[in-house]
mmCIF file of C-alpha atoms and ligand atoms in Angstrom:
data_model
loop_
_atom_site.group_PDB
_atom_site.id
_atom_site.type_symbol
_atom_site.label_atom_id
_atom_site.label_comp_id
_atom_site.label_asym_id
_atom_site.label_seq_id
_atom_site.Cartn_x
_atom_site.Cartn_y
_atom_site.Cartn_z
ATOM 1 C CA UNK Y 1 64.260 -26.178 -26.239
ATOM 2 C CA UNK Y 2 64.849 -29.606 -27.777
ATOM 3 C CA UNK Y 3 64.435 -32.423 -25.269
ATOM 4 C CA UNK Y 4 66.915 -35.006 -26.590
ATOM 5 C CA UNK Y 5 70.159 -34.805 -28.543
ATOM 6 C CA UNK Y 6 71.339 -38.154 -29.878
ATOM 7 C CA UNK Y 7 75.005 -38.239 -30.794
ATOM 8 C CA UNK Y 8 76.245 -40.950 -33.141
ATOM 9 C CA UNK Y 9 79.866 -41.403 -34.274
ATOM 10 C CA UNK Y 10 80.040 -42.915 -37.740
ATOM 11 C CA UNK Y 11 83.072 -44.333 -39.496
ATOM 12 C CA UNK Y 12 82.357 -46.252 -42.695
ATOM 13 C CA UNK Y 13 78.877 -47.376 -41.655
ATOM 14 C CA UNK Y 14 77.046 -46.837 -44.966
ATOM 15 C CA UNK Y 15 75.051 -50.058 -44.481
ATOM 16 C CA UNK Y 16 73.819 -49.053 -41.047
ATOM 17 C CA UNK Y 17 73.028 -45.319 -41.007
ATOM 18 C CA UNK Y 18 69.634 -45.406 -42.771
ATOM 19 C CA UNK Y 19 68.264 -48.286 -40.719
ATOM 20 C CA UNK Y 20 69.490 -46.643 -37.515
ATOM 21 C CA UNK Y 21 67.744 -43.393 -38.484
ATOM 22 C CA UNK Y 22 64.487 -45.201 -39.220
ATOM 23 C CA UNK Y 23 64.480 -47.213 -35.991
ATOM 24 C CA UNK Y 24 65.466 -44.174 -33.930
ATOM 25 C CA UNK Y 25 62.579 -42.192 -35.440
ATOM 26 C CA UNK Y 26 60.052 -44.815 -34.377
ATOM 27 C CA UNK Y 27 61.376 -44.862 -30.824
ATOM 28 C CA UNK Y 28 61.989 -41.158 -30.325
ATOM 29 C CA UNK Y 29 58.720 -39.722 -31.624
ATOM 30 C CA UNK Y 30 56.997 -41.241 -28.599
ATOM 31 C CA UNK Y 31 59.503 -39.693 -26.190
ATOM 32 C CA UNK Y 32 59.559 -36.033 -27.231
ATOM 33 C CA UNK Y 33 61.379 -33.556 -29.436
ATOM 34 C CA UNK Y 34 64.830 -34.639 -30.562
ATOM 35 C CA UNK Y 35 67.771 -34.001 -32.831
ATOM 36 C CA UNK Y 36 70.132 -36.631 -34.201
ATOM 37 C CA UNK Y 37 73.724 -35.527 -34.660
ATOM 38 C CA UNK Y 38 75.707 -37.853 -36.886
ATOM 39 C CA UNK Y 39 79.444 -37.257 -36.723
ATOM 40 C CA UNK Y 40 81.217 -38.638 -39.768
ATOM 41 C CA UNK Y 41 84.741 -39.463 -38.617
ATOM 42 C CA UNK Y 42 86.376 -39.137 -42.033
ATOM 43 C CA UNK Y 43 84.581 -42.085 -43.648
ATOM 44 C CA UNK Y 44 85.813 -43.182 -47.063
ATOM 45 C CA UNK Y 45 82.509 -44.781 -48.031
ATOM 46 C CA UNK Y 46 79.121 -43.153 -48.713
ATOM 47 C CA UNK Y 47 78.247 -42.530 -45.057
ATOM 48 C CA UNK Y 48 78.468 -38.727 -45.300
ATOM 49 C CA UNK Y 49 76.378 -38.598 -48.476
ATOM 50 C CA UNK Y 50 73.706 -40.687 -46.765
ATOM 51 C CA UNK Y 51 73.732 -38.397 -43.730
ATOM 52 C CA UNK Y 52 73.295 -35.339 -45.974
ATOM 53 C CA UNK Y 53 70.377 -37.004 -47.766
ATOM 54 C CA UNK Y 54 68.747 -37.804 -44.416
ATOM 55 C CA UNK Y 55 69.152 -34.157 -43.416
ATOM 56 C CA UNK Y 56 67.352 -33.055 -46.611
ATOM 57 C CA UNK Y 57 64.354 -35.223 -45.739
ATOM 58 C CA UNK Y 58 64.360 -34.847 -41.959
ATOM 59 C CA UNK Y 59 65.247 -31.494 -40.385
ATOM 60 C CA UNK Y 60 65.927 -33.262 -37.096
ATOM 61 C CA UNK Y 61 69.037 -34.855 -38.591
ATOM 62 C CA UNK Y 62 72.233 -32.870 -38.272
ATOM 63 C CA UNK Y 63 75.659 -33.825 -39.504
ATOM 64 C CA UNK Y 64 79.295 -32.964 -38.920
ATOM 65 C CA UNK Y 65 82.025 -34.306 -41.148
ATOM 66 C CA UNK Y 66 85.693 -34.448 -40.156
ATOM 67 C CA UNK Y 67 88.491 -33.682 -42.610
ATOM 68 C CA UNK Y 68 90.049 -37.059 -41.745
ATOM 69 C CA UNK Y 69 89.680 -39.909 -39.269
ATOM 70 C CA UNK Y 70 90.226 -38.497 -35.781
ATOM 71 C CA UNK Y 71 88.893 -41.409 -33.736
ATOM 72 C CA UNK Y 72 85.763 -42.586 -31.984
ATOM 73 C CA UNK Y 73 86.033 -40.525 -28.804
ATOM 74 C CA UNK Y 74 86.891 -37.343 -30.683
ATOM 75 C CA UNK Y 75 83.858 -37.851 -32.916
ATOM 76 C CA UNK Y 76 81.728 -38.057 -29.775
ATOM 77 C CA UNK Y 77 83.374 -34.849 -28.536
ATOM 78 C CA UNK Y 78 82.376 -32.984 -31.702
ATOM 79 C CA UNK Y 79 78.783 -34.134 -31.248
ATOM 80 C CA UNK Y 80 78.810 -32.976 -27.633
ATOM 81 C CA UNK Y 81 80.072 -29.558 -28.715
ATOM 82 C CA UNK Y 82 77.015 -29.089 -30.945
ATOM 83 C CA UNK Y 83 74.233 -30.694 -28.894
ATOM 84 C CA UNK Y 84 71.300 -28.450 -27.956
ATOM 85 C CA UNK Y 85 69.094 -30.899 -26.057
ATOM 86 C CA UNK Y 86 68.141 -30.984 -22.380
ATOM 87 C CA UNK Y 87 69.215 -34.617 -22.207
ATOM 88 C CA UNK Y 88 71.972 -36.200 -24.275
ATOM 89 C CA UNK Y 89 72.016 -39.752 -25.629
ATOM 90 C CA UNK Y 90 75.179 -41.408 -26.952
ATOM 91 C CA UNK Y 91 75.191 -44.523 -29.099
ATOM 92 C CA UNK Y 92 77.350 -46.262 -31.687
ATOM 93 C CA UNK Y 93 76.426 -46.037 -35.349
ATOM 94 C CA UNK Y 94 76.738 -49.752 -36.070
ATOM 95 C CA UNK Y 95 73.355 -50.884 -34.655
ATOM 96 C CA UNK Y 96 75.077 -52.766 -31.817
ATOM 97 C CA UNK Y 97 73.328 -50.372 -29.419
ATOM 98 C CA UNK Y 98 69.631 -50.988 -30.184
ATOM 99 C CA UNK Y 99 67.570 -47.753 -30.278
ATOM 100 C CA UNK Y 100 64.675 -49.726 -28.769
ATOM 101 C CA UNK Y 101 66.502 -49.689 -25.404
ATOM 102 C CA UNK Y 102 66.409 -45.890 -25.106
ATOM 103 C CA UNK Y 103 62.987 -45.680 -23.339
ATOM 104 C CA UNK Y 104 64.364 -47.832 -20.476
ATOM 105 C CA UNK Y 105 67.249 -45.424 -20.007
ATOM 106 C CA UNK Y 106 64.877 -42.443 -20.098
ATOM 107 C CA UNK Y 107 62.709 -43.945 -17.398
ATOM 108 C CA UNK Y 108 65.736 -44.430 -15.148
ATOM 109 C CA UNK Y 109 66.863 -40.842 -15.767
ATOM 110 C CA UNK Y 110 63.443 -39.542 -14.716
ATOM 111 C CA UNK Y 111 63.854 -41.328 -11.365
ATOM 112 C CA UNK Y 112 66.275 -38.553 -10.503
ATOM 113 C CA UNK Y 113 69.655 -39.686 -11.793
ATOM 114 C CA UNK Y 114 71.902 -37.454 -13.848
ATOM 115 C CA UNK Y 115 73.589 -40.190 -15.851
ATOM 116 C CA UNK Y 116 72.326 -43.635 -16.787
ATOM 117 C CA UNK Y 117 74.795 -46.094 -18.325
ATOM 118 C CA UNK Y 118 73.674 -48.920 -20.563
ATOM 119 C CA UNK Y 119 75.385 -52.066 -19.289
ATOM 120 C CA UNK Y 120 75.484 -55.136 -21.484
ATOM 121 C CA UNK Y 121 74.487 -58.450 -19.997
ATOM 122 C CA UNK Y 122 76.761 -60.737 -21.904
ATOM 123 C CA UNK Y 123 79.692 -59.893 -24.053
ATOM 124 C CA UNK Y 124 79.863 -61.297 -27.520
ATOM 125 C CA UNK Y 125 83.651 -61.004 -27.711
ATOM 126 C CA UNK Y 126 86.507 -63.513 -27.849
ATOM 127 C CA UNK Y 127 88.056 -64.847 -24.616
ATOM 128 C CA UNK Y 128 91.272 -62.916 -25.212
ATOM 129 C CA UNK Y 129 89.414 -59.624 -25.656
ATOM 130 C CA UNK Y 130 87.339 -60.314 -22.552
ATOM 131 C CA UNK Y 131 90.462 -61.046 -20.509
ATOM 132 C CA UNK Y 132 92.236 -57.899 -21.731
ATOM 133 C CA UNK Y 133 89.130 -55.905 -20.947
ATOM 134 C CA UNK Y 134 88.938 -57.398 -17.436
ATOM 135 C CA UNK Y 135 92.567 -56.496 -16.662
ATOM 136 C CA UNK Y 136 92.087 -53.018 -18.051
ATOM 137 C CA UNK Y 137 88.960 -52.210 -16.034
ATOM 138 C CA UNK Y 138 90.489 -53.605 -12.855
ATOM 139 C CA UNK Y 139 93.548 -51.426 -13.312
ATOM 140 C CA UNK Y 140 91.695 -48.258 -14.198
ATOM 141 C CA UNK Y 141 89.210 -48.635 -11.350
ATOM 142 C CA UNK Y 142 91.892 -49.392 -8.769
ATOM 143 C CA UNK Y 143 94.296 -46.629 -9.674
ATOM 144 C CA UNK Y 144 92.370 -43.749 -11.197
ATOM 145 C CA UNK Y 145 90.491 -42.854 -8.014
ATOM 146 C CA UNK Y 146 87.191 -42.803 -9.913
ATOM 147 C CA UNK Y 147 84.680 -45.572 -10.402
ATOM 148 C CA UNK Y 148 83.982 -46.393 -14.034
ATOM 149 C CA UNK Y 149 81.303 -49.098 -14.371
ATOM 150 C CA UNK Y 150 82.514 -52.156 -16.284
ATOM 151 C CA UNK Y 151 80.804 -53.655 -19.302
ATOM 152 C CA UNK Y 152 79.380 -50.314 -20.275
ATOM 153 C CA UNK Y 153 78.267 -49.800 -23.832
ATOM 154 C CA UNK Y 154 78.360 -46.385 -25.414
ATOM 155 C CA UNK Y 155 74.571 -46.279 -25.118
ATOM 156 C CA UNK Y 156 73.753 -43.890 -22.255
ATOM 157 C CA UNK Y 157 71.674 -40.867 -21.413
ATOM 158 C CA UNK Y 158 72.644 -37.898 -19.297
ATOM 159 C CA UNK Y 159 71.640 -34.467 -18.176
ATOM 160 C CA UNK Y 160 72.829 -31.247 -19.764
ATOM 161 C CA UNK Y 161 74.828 -30.452 -16.609
ATOM 162 C CA UNK Y 162 77.205 -33.273 -17.502
ATOM 163 C CA UNK Y 163 77.414 -32.029 -21.076
ATOM 164 C CA UNK Y 164 78.545 -28.629 -19.824
ATOM 165 C CA UNK Y 165 81.145 -30.241 -17.583
ATOM 166 C CA UNK Y 166 82.439 -32.431 -20.429
ATOM 167 C CA UNK Y 167 82.579 -29.501 -22.825
ATOM 168 C CA UNK Y 168 84.739 -27.577 -20.395
ATOM 169 C CA UNK Y 169 87.323 -30.395 -20.456
ATOM 170 C CA UNK Y 170 89.419 -29.680 -23.518
ATOM 171 C CA UNK Y 171 92.245 -32.193 -23.132
ATOM 172 C CA UNK Y 172 93.490 -33.741 -26.344
ATOM 173 C CA UNK Y 173 93.735 -37.350 -25.289
ATOM 174 C CA UNK Y 174 90.105 -38.149 -24.664
ATOM 175 C CA UNK Y 175 88.761 -41.225 -22.921
ATOM 176 C CA UNK Y 176 85.072 -40.376 -22.721
ATOM 177 C CA UNK Y 177 84.170 -43.213 -20.314
ATOM 178 C CA UNK Y 178 86.681 -41.935 -17.782
ATOM 179 C CA UNK Y 179 85.846 -38.273 -18.299
ATOM 180 C CA UNK Y 180 82.169 -38.907 -17.611
ATOM 181 C CA UNK Y 181 82.889 -40.862 -14.443
ATOM 182 C CA UNK Y 182 85.314 -38.140 -13.352
ATOM 183 C CA UNK Y 183 82.566 -35.487 -13.372
ATOM 184 C CA UNK Y 184 81.070 -37.375 -10.429
ATOM 185 C CA UNK Y 185 77.354 -36.881 -10.993
ATOM 186 C CA UNK Y 186 74.624 -39.184 -9.688
ATOM 187 C CA UNK Y 187 74.727 -42.292 -11.847
ATOM 188 C CA UNK Y 188 72.685 -45.430 -12.336
ATOM 189 C CA UNK Y 189 73.174 -48.445 -14.540
ATOM 190 C CA UNK Y 190 70.567 -50.124 -16.717
ATOM 191 C CA UNK Y 191 70.958 -53.491 -18.406
ATOM 192 C CA UNK Y 192 70.547 -53.242 -22.159
ATOM 193 C CA UNK Y 193 70.716 -55.582 -25.095
ATOM 194 C CA UNK Y 194 73.905 -55.441 -27.086
ATOM 195 C CA UNK Y 195 73.563 -56.866 -30.549
ATOM 196 C CA UNK Y 196 76.326 -58.543 -32.523
ATOM 197 C CA UNK Y 197 77.461 -56.521 -35.504
ATOM 198 C CA UNK Y 198 75.315 -57.470 -38.479
ATOM 199 C CA UNK Y 199 76.856 -55.358 -41.205
ATOM 200 C CA UNK Y 200 80.245 -53.765 -41.726
ATOM 201 C CA UNK Y 201 83.361 -54.604 -39.721
ATOM 202 C CA UNK Y 202 84.683 -53.494 -36.339
ATOM 203 C CA UNK Y 203 86.928 -50.454 -36.664
ATOM 204 C CA UNK Y 204 88.871 -51.326 -33.545
ATOM 205 C CA UNK Y 205 91.820 -53.657 -34.016
ATOM 206 C CA UNK Y 206 94.176 -54.851 -31.273
ATOM 207 C CA UNK Y 207 96.565 -51.932 -31.820
ATOM 208 C CA UNK Y 208 93.807 -49.307 -31.620
ATOM 209 C CA UNK Y 209 92.386 -50.934 -28.482
ATOM 210 C CA UNK Y 210 95.816 -51.051 -26.858
ATOM 211 C CA UNK Y 211 96.340 -47.371 -27.658
ATOM 212 C CA UNK Y 212 92.947 -46.516 -26.166
ATOM 213 C CA UNK Y 213 93.747 -48.467 -22.998
ATOM 214 C CA UNK Y 214 97.164 -46.833 -22.731
ATOM 215 C CA UNK Y 215 95.624 -43.395 -23.262
ATOM 216 C CA UNK Y 216 93.026 -44.091 -20.626
ATOM 217 C CA UNK Y 217 95.589 -45.222 -18.075
ATOM 218 C CA UNK Y 218 97.942 -42.306 -18.594
ATOM 219 C CA UNK Y 219 95.093 -39.765 -18.633
ATOM 220 C CA UNK Y 220 93.542 -40.998 -15.428
ATOM 221 C CA UNK Y 221 96.423 -42.251 -13.346
ATOM 222 C CA UNK Y 222 99.931 -41.097 -12.535
ATOM 223 C CA UNK Y 223 100.743 -44.473 -11.026
ATOM 224 C CA UNK Y 224 103.136 -45.374 -13.871
ATOM 225 C CA UNK Y 225 105.224 -42.338 -12.887
ATOM 226 C CA UNK Y 226 105.375 -43.483 -9.293
ATOM 227 C CA UNK Y 227 106.549 -46.902 -10.449
ATOM 228 C CA UNK Y 228 109.957 -45.248 -10.911
ATOM 229 C CA UNK Y 229 110.191 -44.548 -7.206
ATOM 230 C CA UNK Y 230 109.194 -48.077 -6.256
ATOM 231 C CA UNK Y 231 111.560 -49.750 -8.720
ATOM 232 C CA UNK Y 232 114.339 -47.412 -7.617
ATOM 233 C CA UNK Y 233 113.804 -48.409 -4.001
ATOM 234 C CA UNK Y 234 113.694 -52.058 -4.935
ATOM 235 C CA UNK Y 235 116.913 -52.035 -6.955
ATOM 236 C CA UNK Y 236 118.716 -49.985 -4.309
ATOM 237 C CA UNK Y 237 117.568 -52.527 -1.729
ATOM 238 C CA UNK Y 238 118.757 -55.474 -3.800
ATOM 239 C CA UNK Y 239 122.094 -53.717 -4.414
ATOM 240 C CA UNK Y 240 122.620 -53.043 -0.728
ATOM 241 C CA UNK Y 241 121.776 -56.582 0.279
ATOM 242 C CA UNK Y 242 124.171 -57.924 -2.335
ATOM 243 C CA UNK Y 243 126.921 -55.545 -1.142
ATOM 244 C CA UNK Y 244 126.629 -56.680 2.458
ATOM 245 C CA UNK Y 245 126.644 -60.279 1.319
ATOM 246 C CA UNK Y 246 129.959 -59.769 -0.508
ATOM 247 C CA UNK Y 247 131.541 -58.008 2.466
ATOM 248 C CA UNK Y 248 130.447 -60.853 4.726
ATOM 249 C CA UNK Y 249 131.851 -63.452 2.317
ATOM 250 C CA UNK Y 250 135.208 -61.706 2.025
ATOM 251 C CA UNK Y 251 135.770 -60.840 5.696
ATOM 252 C CA UNK Y 252 134.274 -63.804 7.530
ATOM 253 C CA UNK Y 253 134.590 -66.657 5.063
ATOM 254 C CA UNK Y 254 137.682 -65.416 3.274
ATOM 255 C CA UNK Y 255 136.214 -66.180 -0.161
ATOM 256 C CA UNK Y 256 137.358 -63.661 -2.813
ATOM 257 C CA UNK Y 257 134.519 -62.072 -4.822
ATOM 258 C CA UNK Y 258 134.448 -62.752 -8.540
ATOM 259 C CA UNK Y 259 133.479 -59.489 -10.143
ATOM 260 C CA UNK Y 260 132.520 -60.001 -13.762
ATOM 261 C CA UNK Y 261 129.117 -61.712 -13.503
ATOM 262 C CA UNK Y 262 127.852 -59.551 -10.676
ATOM 263 C CA UNK Y 263 128.866 -56.363 -12.487
ATOM 264 C CA UNK Y 264 127.126 -57.402 -15.687
ATOM 265 C CA UNK Y 265 123.967 -58.339 -13.811
ATOM 266 C CA UNK Y 266 123.932 -55.058 -11.927
ATOM 267 C CA UNK Y 267 124.601 -52.975 -15.044
ATOM 268 C CA UNK Y 268 121.881 -54.661 -17.065
ATOM 269 C CA UNK Y 269 119.349 -54.556 -14.253
ATOM 270 C CA UNK Y 270 119.831 -50.909 -13.377
ATOM 271 C CA UNK Y 271 120.188 -49.889 -17.021
ATOM 272 C CA UNK Y 272 116.950 -51.625 -17.954
ATOM 273 C CA UNK Y 273 115.049 -49.992 -15.148
ATOM 274 C CA UNK Y 274 116.387 -46.576 -16.088
ATOM 275 C CA UNK Y 275 115.323 -46.949 -19.709
ATOM 276 C CA UNK Y 276 111.869 -48.123 -18.677
ATOM 277 C CA UNK Y 277 111.377 -45.170 -16.391
ATOM 278 C CA UNK Y 278 112.707 -42.776 -18.995
ATOM 279 C CA UNK Y 279 110.145 -44.152 -21.439
ATOM 280 C CA UNK Y 280 107.303 -43.625 -18.978
ATOM 281 C CA UNK Y 281 108.403 -40.087 -18.208
ATOM 282 C CA UNK Y 282 108.711 -39.450 -21.940
ATOM 283 C CA UNK Y 283 105.154 -40.671 -22.461
ATOM 284 C CA UNK Y 284 103.793 -38.132 -20.013
ATOM 285 C CA UNK Y 285 106.101 -35.416 -21.339
ATOM 286 C CA UNK Y 286 104.770 -36.090 -24.853
ATOM 287 C CA UNK Y 287 101.274 -35.527 -23.529
ATOM 288 C CA UNK Y 288 102.277 -32.231 -21.949
ATOM 289 C CA UNK Y 289 103.831 -31.230 -25.269
ATOM 290 C CA UNK Y 290 100.615 -31.994 -27.143
ATOM 291 C CA UNK Y 291 98.582 -29.964 -24.698
ATOM 292 C CA UNK Y 292 100.968 -27.016 -24.982
ATOM 293 C CA UNK Y 293 100.652 -27.076 -28.774
ATOM 294 C CA UNK Y 294 96.951 -26.395 -28.176
ATOM 295 C CA UNK Y 295 95.787 -27.540 -31.592
ATOM 296 C CA UNK Y 296 92.059 -27.946 -32.163
ATOM 297 C CA UNK Y 297 90.833 -31.378 -31.127
ATOM 298 C CA UNK Y 298 89.230 -31.995 -34.542
ATOM 299 C CA UNK Y 299 88.870 -30.287 -37.906
ATOM 300 C CA UNK Y 300 85.528 -30.124 -39.752
ATOM 301 C CA UNK Y 301 85.297 -30.302 -43.517
ATOM 302 C CA UNK Y 302 81.543 -29.801 -43.781
ATOM 303 C CA UNK Y 303 78.446 -29.661 -41.648
ATOM 304 C CA UNK Y 304 74.689 -29.670 -42.182
ATOM 305 C CA UNK Y 305 72.651 -28.054 -39.420
HETATM 306 N N1 UDP A 1 84.118 -45.242 -34.993
HETATM 307 C C1 UDP A 1 84.509 -43.941 -35.261
HETATM 308 N N2 UDP A 1 85.831 -43.685 -35.503
HETATM 309 C C2 UDP A 1 86.791 -44.661 -35.450
HETATM 310 C C3 UDP A 1 86.384 -45.983 -35.134
HETATM 311 C C4 UDP A 1 85.042 -46.245 -34.904
HETATM 312 O O1 UDP A 1 83.683 -43.032 -35.303
HETATM 313 O O2 UDP A 1 87.969 -44.363 -35.682
HETATM 314 C C5 UDP A 1 82.683 -45.527 -34.755
HETATM 315 C C6 UDP A 1 82.117 -46.683 -35.550
HETATM 316 O O3 UDP A 1 81.583 -46.245 -36.792
HETATM 317 C C7 UDP A 1 81.021 -47.201 -34.650
HETATM 318 C C8 UDP A 1 81.564 -46.922 -33.267
HETATM 319 O O4 UDP A 1 82.564 -45.915 -33.408
HETATM 320 O O5 UDP A 1 79.828 -46.473 -34.814
HETATM 321 C C9 UDP A 1 82.142 -48.147 -32.592
HETATM 322 O O6 UDP A 1 83.113 -48.739 -33.411
HETATM 323 P P1 UDP A 1 83.167 -50.303 -33.675
HETATM 324 O O7 UDP A 1 81.792 -50.859 -33.788
HETATM 325 O O8 UDP A 1 84.083 -50.518 -34.816
HETATM 326 O O9 UDP A 1 83.863 -50.807 -32.339
HETATM 327 P P2 UDP A 1 83.496 -52.149 -31.523
HETATM 328 O O10 UDP A 1 82.007 -52.134 -31.294
HETATM 329 O O11 UDP A 1 83.925 -53.257 -32.398
HETATM 330 O O12 UDP A 1 84.304 -52.025 -30.259
HETATM 331 MG MG1 MG A 2 80.573 -51.912 -32.615
#
């Protein structure tokens, strides 16, 4: 049985794949038998051609190619579905996760943990991105009921047991960081270097990141649904208080109540809340609909194994 499966999602990384393969080879040959599974997430550059060439020269390189761009976490899923190793390593294909850090993770795993996360020391992101990330991790850790270590990179190593658990989770909206934490195995963290991107551009823009965060929150927490109850209670409370206030004014102070402004305020307030809640319910309903459709999570165009 192969000892390590290394899974690498690749989306337009033609400048990085060969160097990553070379550096991984140097590191991994000292650690044991391994396979490298590159998952081409519908790249429009030469990434897939390069992966096929690597496979010709090195039988340890395997490749899956999607029919279109399905997204980072789905690319990882496809790799997980095909991994044969006893231990699984995940890393990005842009050289931001240095292969040279893998031995540290391996050592930690041997100490008896089932999952070792690579945690980056310092983030090389803008202040805005760091703030958004802080809010997101606080929210997800407070309300999902699972503990997902912050500042984690994709670089990590874990036991086959976790692979089996992950592969049995076939939901369509996939937030791998949350899914791994959800399985609840014995985890450790290990500080790793995280390089700045040298070549190519980041494939995550603000919209994609927001969608990922939104996906993560709705997949791992039903708090937004409960917000309806809380807001309902709040607006009913405000309404009641206001009602009593008017009665008091009319009966005890003899001041007639002017209706127009208060009606408009009440209508807008309650109407707004109702639309908000409807939107949240719709969001979850949409998810249920997608699950019921039961489409495959990804579609392969080609593979080399
Ligand atoms: N990636 C992918 N599909 C996508 C977007 C990104 O497979 O739709 C890959 C990308 O090639 C890289 C990794 O996921 O190997 C991380 O993406 P990126 O470096 O753009 O994200 P960042 O590090 O900027 O958050
Ligand atoms: Mg990156």
